[in-house]
């Protein structure tokens, strides 16, 4: 069964007098424990549909269902709550907070998502998740001392520490070399499978497609093929 569906989602941006329809009726159906990769030329609308699906900006039309709930009818507050508790995000660059250690970034995420835990439990949870992404030996490090691949591992652990149902990733390997990209993709795939997450990932790298369960191609604001 699909946990997440996008039906005929449209998006129009207005620039002064000019209106540009960037999404012309996008349909997606995402299943638990699967990675759907969204590919297509630059400007085809991939980031726009990803951010709308993730509740980061509103659609101009269409309907989105998550876990049987119609997200398009929800208040800003309800969407904010779902984003904080049920969604995880990974972007092209890791967006780590420079003055916090790896451990502190993750504790902060647990605080933000409203997970009720004592400090000691938080630290144990952080340790567990860092082990999962192979970064437990770097828990006291600051971002500046981490390599690109290590930073992205921390970003991934931060995206999943609150046990989200959905993971949204926009070109998560774009800033990495080929070897690190594959490691990061393998990690996202492992986590999607073992934690039964539903993952939607934008990528423009052919090499990443074998890690996806479905590949959906976008062109000029429409889906050409796939899920
Ligand atoms: N906030 C915005 N205001 C106006 N136009 C936008 C905005 N965001 C995206 N666009 C336009 O929408 C189109 C699709 O952008 P985007 O979804 O970022 O494409 P992709 O991620 O596939 O490269 C582009 O033409 C872009 O210029
Ligand atoms: Mg984009």
GROMACS .gro file of C-alpha atoms and ligand atoms in nm:
model
  255
    1UNK     CA    1   0.000   0.000   0.000
    2UNK     CA    2   0.115   0.352  -0.075
    3UNK     CA    3   0.190   0.563   0.231
    4UNK     CA    4   0.234   0.877   0.030
    5UNK     CA    5   0.047   0.987  -0.281
    6UNK     CA    6   0.065   1.298  -0.491
    7UNK     CA    7  -0.235   1.357  -0.720
    8UNK     CA    8  -0.235   1.612  -0.999
    9UNK     CA    9  -0.017   1.857  -0.808
   10UNK     CA   10   0.031   2.189  -0.984
   11UNK     CA   11   0.249   2.487  -0.903
   12UNK     CA   12   0.248   2.830  -1.059
   13UNK     CA   13   0.504   3.099  -0.970
   14UNK     CA   14   0.419   3.461  -1.035
   15UNK     CA   15   0.696   3.704  -1.121
   16UNK     CA   16   0.538   4.048  -1.159
   17UNK     CA   17   0.301   4.011  -1.455
   18UNK     CA   18   0.444   3.679  -1.567
   19UNK     CA   19   0.299   3.349  -1.448
   20UNK     CA   20   0.501   3.034  -1.494
   21UNK     CA   21   0.341   2.694  -1.444
   22UNK     CA   22   0.628   2.488  -1.313
   23UNK     CA   23   0.426   2.176  -1.220
   24UNK     CA   24   0.146   2.080  -1.456
   25UNK     CA   25  -0.019   1.792  -1.271
   26UNK     CA   26   0.231   1.561  -1.104
   27UNK     CA   27   0.133   1.215  -0.977
   28UNK     CA   28   0.341   0.996  -0.748
   29UNK     CA   29   0.270   0.693  -0.538
   30UNK     CA   30   0.534   0.603  -0.281
   31UNK     CA   31   0.555   0.277  -0.090
   32UNK     CA   32   0.700   0.202   0.252
   33UNK     CA   33   1.055   0.067   0.251
   34UNK     CA   34   1.121   0.186  -0.102
   35UNK     CA   35   1.333   0.456  -0.263
   36UNK     CA   36   1.179   0.649  -0.549
   37UNK     CA   37   1.435   0.843  -0.749
   38UNK     CA   38   1.321   1.154  -0.931
   39UNK     CA   39   1.534   1.239  -1.234
   40UNK     CA   40   1.513   1.489  -1.518
   41UNK     CA   41   1.679   1.795  -1.666
   42UNK     CA   42   1.764   2.096  -1.453
   43UNK     CA   43   1.457   2.318  -1.423
   44UNK     CA   44   1.209   2.035  -1.485
   45UNK     CA   45   1.051   2.085  -1.142
   46UNK     CA   46   1.216   1.814  -0.930
   47UNK     CA   47   1.302   2.032  -0.629
   48UNK     CA   48   0.966   2.205  -0.650
   49UNK     CA   49   0.766   1.881  -0.623
   50UNK     CA   50   1.000   1.749  -0.351
   51UNK     CA   51   0.960   2.060  -0.135
   52UNK     CA   52   0.582   2.063  -0.188
   53UNK     CA   53   0.559   1.694  -0.096
   54UNK     CA   54   0.769   1.764   0.213
   55UNK     CA   55   0.533   2.042   0.321
   56UNK     CA   56   0.795   2.313   0.277
   57UNK     CA   57   0.587   2.512   0.031
   58UNK     CA   58   0.220   2.495  -0.074
   59UNK     CA   59   0.091   2.357  -0.404
   60UNK     CA   60  -0.128   2.569  -0.630
   61UNK     CA   61  -0.355   2.270  -0.689
   62UNK     CA   62  -0.386   1.896  -0.644
   63UNK     CA   63  -0.394   1.669  -0.340
   64UNK     CA   64  -0.128   1.501  -0.124
   65UNK     CA   65  -0.206   1.214   0.109
   66UNK     CA   66   0.030   1.096   0.381
   67UNK     CA   67  -0.065   0.802   0.601
   68UNK     CA   68  -0.426   0.835   0.493
   69UNK     CA   69  -0.441   1.206   0.581
   70UNK     CA   70  -0.500   1.481   0.329
   71UNK     CA   71  -0.206   1.718   0.379
   72UNK     CA   72  -0.354   1.981   0.149
   73UNK     CA   73  -0.634   2.049   0.400
   74UNK     CA   74  -0.404   2.090   0.698
   75UNK     CA   75  -0.319   2.407   0.884
   76UNK     CA   76   0.038   2.540   0.885
   77UNK     CA   77   0.068   2.421   1.243
   78UNK     CA   78  -0.038   2.064   1.159
   79UNK     CA   79   0.206   2.055   0.867
   80UNK     CA   80   0.485   2.192   1.085
   81UNK     CA   81   0.422   1.915   1.337
   82UNK     CA   82   0.428   1.643   1.072
   83UNK     CA   83   0.751   1.788   0.930
   84UNK     CA   84   0.918   1.786   1.270
   85UNK     CA   85   0.805   1.442   1.379
   86UNK     CA   86   0.741   1.228   1.071
   87UNK     CA   87   0.962   1.370   0.796
   88UNK     CA   88   1.338   1.374   0.756
   89UNK     CA   89   1.533   1.591   0.512
   90UNK     CA   90   1.870   1.560   0.342
   91UNK     CA   91   2.000   1.829   0.112
   92UNK     CA   92   2.290   1.865  -0.129
   93UNK     CA   93   2.510   2.020   0.137
   94UNK     CA   94   2.494   1.893   0.492
   95UNK     CA   95   2.378   2.219   0.661
   96UNK     CA   96   2.542   2.125   0.990
   97UNK     CA   97   2.565   2.388   1.263
   98UNK     CA   98   2.934   2.492   1.270
   99UNK     CA   99   2.958   2.555   1.646
  100UNK     CA  100   2.799   2.226   1.756
  101UNK     CA  101   2.971   1.890   1.779
  102UNK     CA  102   2.828   1.592   1.593
  103UNK     CA  103   2.664   1.468   1.911
  104UNK     CA  104   2.520   1.813   1.993
  105UNK     CA  105   2.363   1.848   1.645
  106UNK     CA  106   2.177   1.523   1.696
  107UNK     CA  107   2.066   1.601   2.051
  108UNK     CA  108   1.932   1.932   1.919
  109UNK     CA  109   1.732   1.744   1.655
  110UNK     CA  110   1.579   1.522   1.925
  111UNK     CA  111   1.482   1.838   2.117
  112UNK     CA  112   1.334   2.005   1.808
  113UNK     CA  113   1.127   1.701   1.712
  114UNK     CA  114   0.977   1.698   2.061
  115UNK     CA  115   1.099   1.347   2.142
  116UNK     CA  116   1.055   1.307   2.517
  117UNK     CA  117   1.382   1.169   2.648
  118UNK     CA  118   1.615   1.228   2.940
  119UNK     CA  119   1.963   1.363   2.857
  120UNK     CA  120   2.117   1.022   2.915
  121UNK     CA  121   1.864   0.851   2.685
  122UNK     CA  122   1.928   1.114   2.420
  123UNK     CA  123   2.300   1.046   2.432
  124UNK     CA  124   2.238   0.672   2.402
  125UNK     CA  125   2.007   0.726   2.106
  126UNK     CA  126   2.267   0.950   1.940
  127UNK     CA  127   2.536   0.687   1.997
  128UNK     CA  128   2.313   0.422   1.839
  129UNK     CA  129   2.233   0.625   1.531
  130UNK     CA  130   2.597   0.730   1.486
  131UNK     CA  131   2.699   0.364   1.496
  132UNK     CA  132   2.442   0.294   1.227
  133UNK     CA  133   2.603   0.548   0.992
  134UNK     CA  134   2.959   0.460   1.097
  135UNK     CA  135   3.031   0.792   1.268
  136UNK     CA  136   3.029   0.707   1.639
  137UNK     CA  137   3.407   0.759   1.662
  138UNK     CA  138   3.352   1.124   1.556
  139UNK     CA  139   3.082   1.225   1.801
  140UNK     CA  140   3.290   1.501   1.961
  141UNK     CA  141   3.411   1.645   1.630
  142UNK     CA  142   3.301   1.982   1.487
  143UNK     CA  143   3.180   1.993   1.124
  144UNK     CA  144   3.491   2.181   1.005
  145UNK     CA  145   3.708   1.878   1.084
  146UNK     CA  146   3.489   1.633   0.890
  147UNK     CA  147   3.527   1.532   0.525
  148UNK     CA  148   3.238   1.587   0.281
  149UNK     CA  149   3.131   1.224   0.305
  150UNK     CA  150   3.146   1.230   0.686
  151UNK     CA  151   2.938   1.548   0.699
  152UNK     CA  152   2.674   1.390   0.478
  153UNK     CA  153   2.668   1.082   0.704
  154UNK     CA  154   2.601   1.309   1.001
  155UNK     CA  155   2.332   1.491   0.799
  156UNK     CA  156   2.171   1.154   0.724
  157UNK     CA  157   2.181   1.048   1.089
  158UNK     CA  158   2.024   1.382   1.183
  159UNK     CA  159   1.751   1.325   0.922
  160UNK     CA  160   1.650   0.990   1.068
  161UNK     CA  161   1.722   1.015   1.443
  162UNK     CA  162   1.359   1.100   1.525
  163UNK     CA  163   1.249   0.788   1.330
  164UNK     CA  164   1.062   0.961   1.050
  165UNK     CA  165   0.827   0.771   0.822
  166UNK     CA  166   0.929   0.978   0.519
  167UNK     CA  167   1.273   1.078   0.400
  168UNK     CA  168   1.310   1.356   0.141
  169UNK     CA  169   1.651   1.396  -0.020
  170UNK     CA  170   1.743   1.658  -0.280
  171UNK     CA  171   2.061   1.557  -0.463
  172UNK     CA  172   2.218   1.412  -0.147
  173UNK     CA  173   2.534   1.303  -0.327
  174UNK     CA  174   2.589   1.606  -0.551
  175UNK     CA  175   2.877   1.742  -0.343
  176UNK     CA  176   3.059   1.408  -0.315
  177UNK     CA  177   3.302   1.214  -0.534
  178UNK     CA  178   3.189   0.892  -0.697
  179UNK     CA  179   3.316   0.656  -0.423
  180UNK     CA  180   3.162   0.860  -0.138
  181UNK     CA  181   2.841   0.903  -0.338
  182UNK     CA  182   2.801   0.529  -0.364
  183UNK     CA  183   2.868   0.485   0.009
  184UNK     CA  184   2.608   0.747   0.093
  185UNK     CA  185   2.354   0.589  -0.144
  186UNK     CA  186   2.419   0.245   0.005
  187UNK     CA  187   2.357   0.396   0.349
  188UNK     CA  188   2.031   0.563   0.242
  189UNK     CA  189   1.920   0.235   0.087
  190UNK     CA  190   2.011   0.031   0.397
  191UNK     CA  191   1.827   0.272   0.626
  192UNK     CA  192   1.521   0.284   0.399
  193UNK     CA  193   1.502  -0.096   0.409
  194UNK     CA  194   1.587  -0.167   0.773
  195UNK     CA  195   1.385   0.120   0.922
  196UNK     CA  196   1.099   0.081   0.667
  197UNK     CA  197   1.119   0.444   0.563
  198UNK     CA  198   0.953   0.581   0.249
  199UNK     CA  199   1.218   0.773   0.058
  200UNK     CA  200   1.181   1.027  -0.222
  201UNK     CA  201   1.514   1.134  -0.368
  202UNK     CA  202   1.604   1.379  -0.641
  203UNK     CA  203   1.923   1.297  -0.828
  204UNK     CA  204   2.078   1.380  -1.161
  205UNK     CA  205   2.342   1.110  -1.135
  206UNK     CA  206   2.287   0.797  -1.342
  207UNK     CA  207   2.521   0.603  -1.114
  208UNK     CA  208   2.276   0.643  -0.823
  209UNK     CA  209   1.978   0.489  -1.002
  210UNK     CA  210   2.061   0.123  -0.930
  211UNK     CA  211   2.009   0.201  -0.560
  212UNK     CA  212   1.648   0.311  -0.620
  213UNK     CA  213   1.344   0.082  -0.633
  214UNK     CA  214   1.167   0.308  -0.881
  215UNK     CA  215   1.288   0.576  -1.116
  216UNK     CA  216   1.051   0.853  -1.217
  217UNK     CA  217   1.147   1.096  -1.491
  218UNK     CA  218   1.025   1.455  -1.496
  219UNK     CA  219   1.012   1.680  -1.799
  220UNK     CA  220   0.875   2.035  -1.808
  221UNK     CA  221   0.665   1.991  -1.494
  222UNK     CA  222   0.522   1.651  -1.580
  223UNK     CA  223   0.608   1.291  -1.498
  224UNK     CA  224   0.714   1.100  -1.809
  225UNK     CA  225   0.731   0.751  -1.668
  226UNK     CA  226   0.762   0.550  -1.347
  227UNK     CA  227   0.573   0.519  -1.019
  228LIG     N1  228   1.046   3.032  -0.578
  228LIG     C1  229   1.044   3.036  -0.713
  228LIG     N2  230   1.000   3.144  -0.781
  228LIG     C2  231   0.996   3.146  -0.914
  228LIG     N3  232   1.035   3.043  -0.993
  228LIG     C3  233   1.080   2.932  -0.933
  228LIG     C4  234   1.087   2.921  -0.789
  228LIG     N4  235   1.136   2.798  -0.756
  228LIG     C5  236   1.158   2.737  -0.874
  228LIG     N5  237   1.125   2.814  -0.979
  228LIG     C6  238   1.134   2.779  -1.123
  228LIG     O1  239   1.070   2.653  -1.138
  228LIG     C7  240   1.137   2.574  -1.235
  228LIG     C8  241   1.170   2.440  -1.175
  228LIG     O2  242   1.266   2.456  -1.071
  228LIG     P1  243   1.319   2.336  -0.981
  228LIG     O3  244   1.203   2.265  -0.924
  228LIG     O4  245   1.418   2.393  -0.889
  228LIG     O5  246   1.389   2.244  -1.091
  228LIG     P2  247   1.493   2.124  -1.074
  228LIG     O6  248   1.506   2.092  -0.929
  228LIG     O7  249   1.435   2.013  -1.156
  228LIG     O8  250   1.621   2.173  -1.133
  228LIG     C9  251   1.258   2.653  -1.280
  228LIG     O9  252   1.226   2.718  -1.401
  228LIG    C10  253   1.276   2.754  -1.167
  228LIG    O10  254   1.335   2.871  -1.215
  229LIG    MG1  255   1.672   2.098  -0.798
   0.00000   0.00000   0.00000
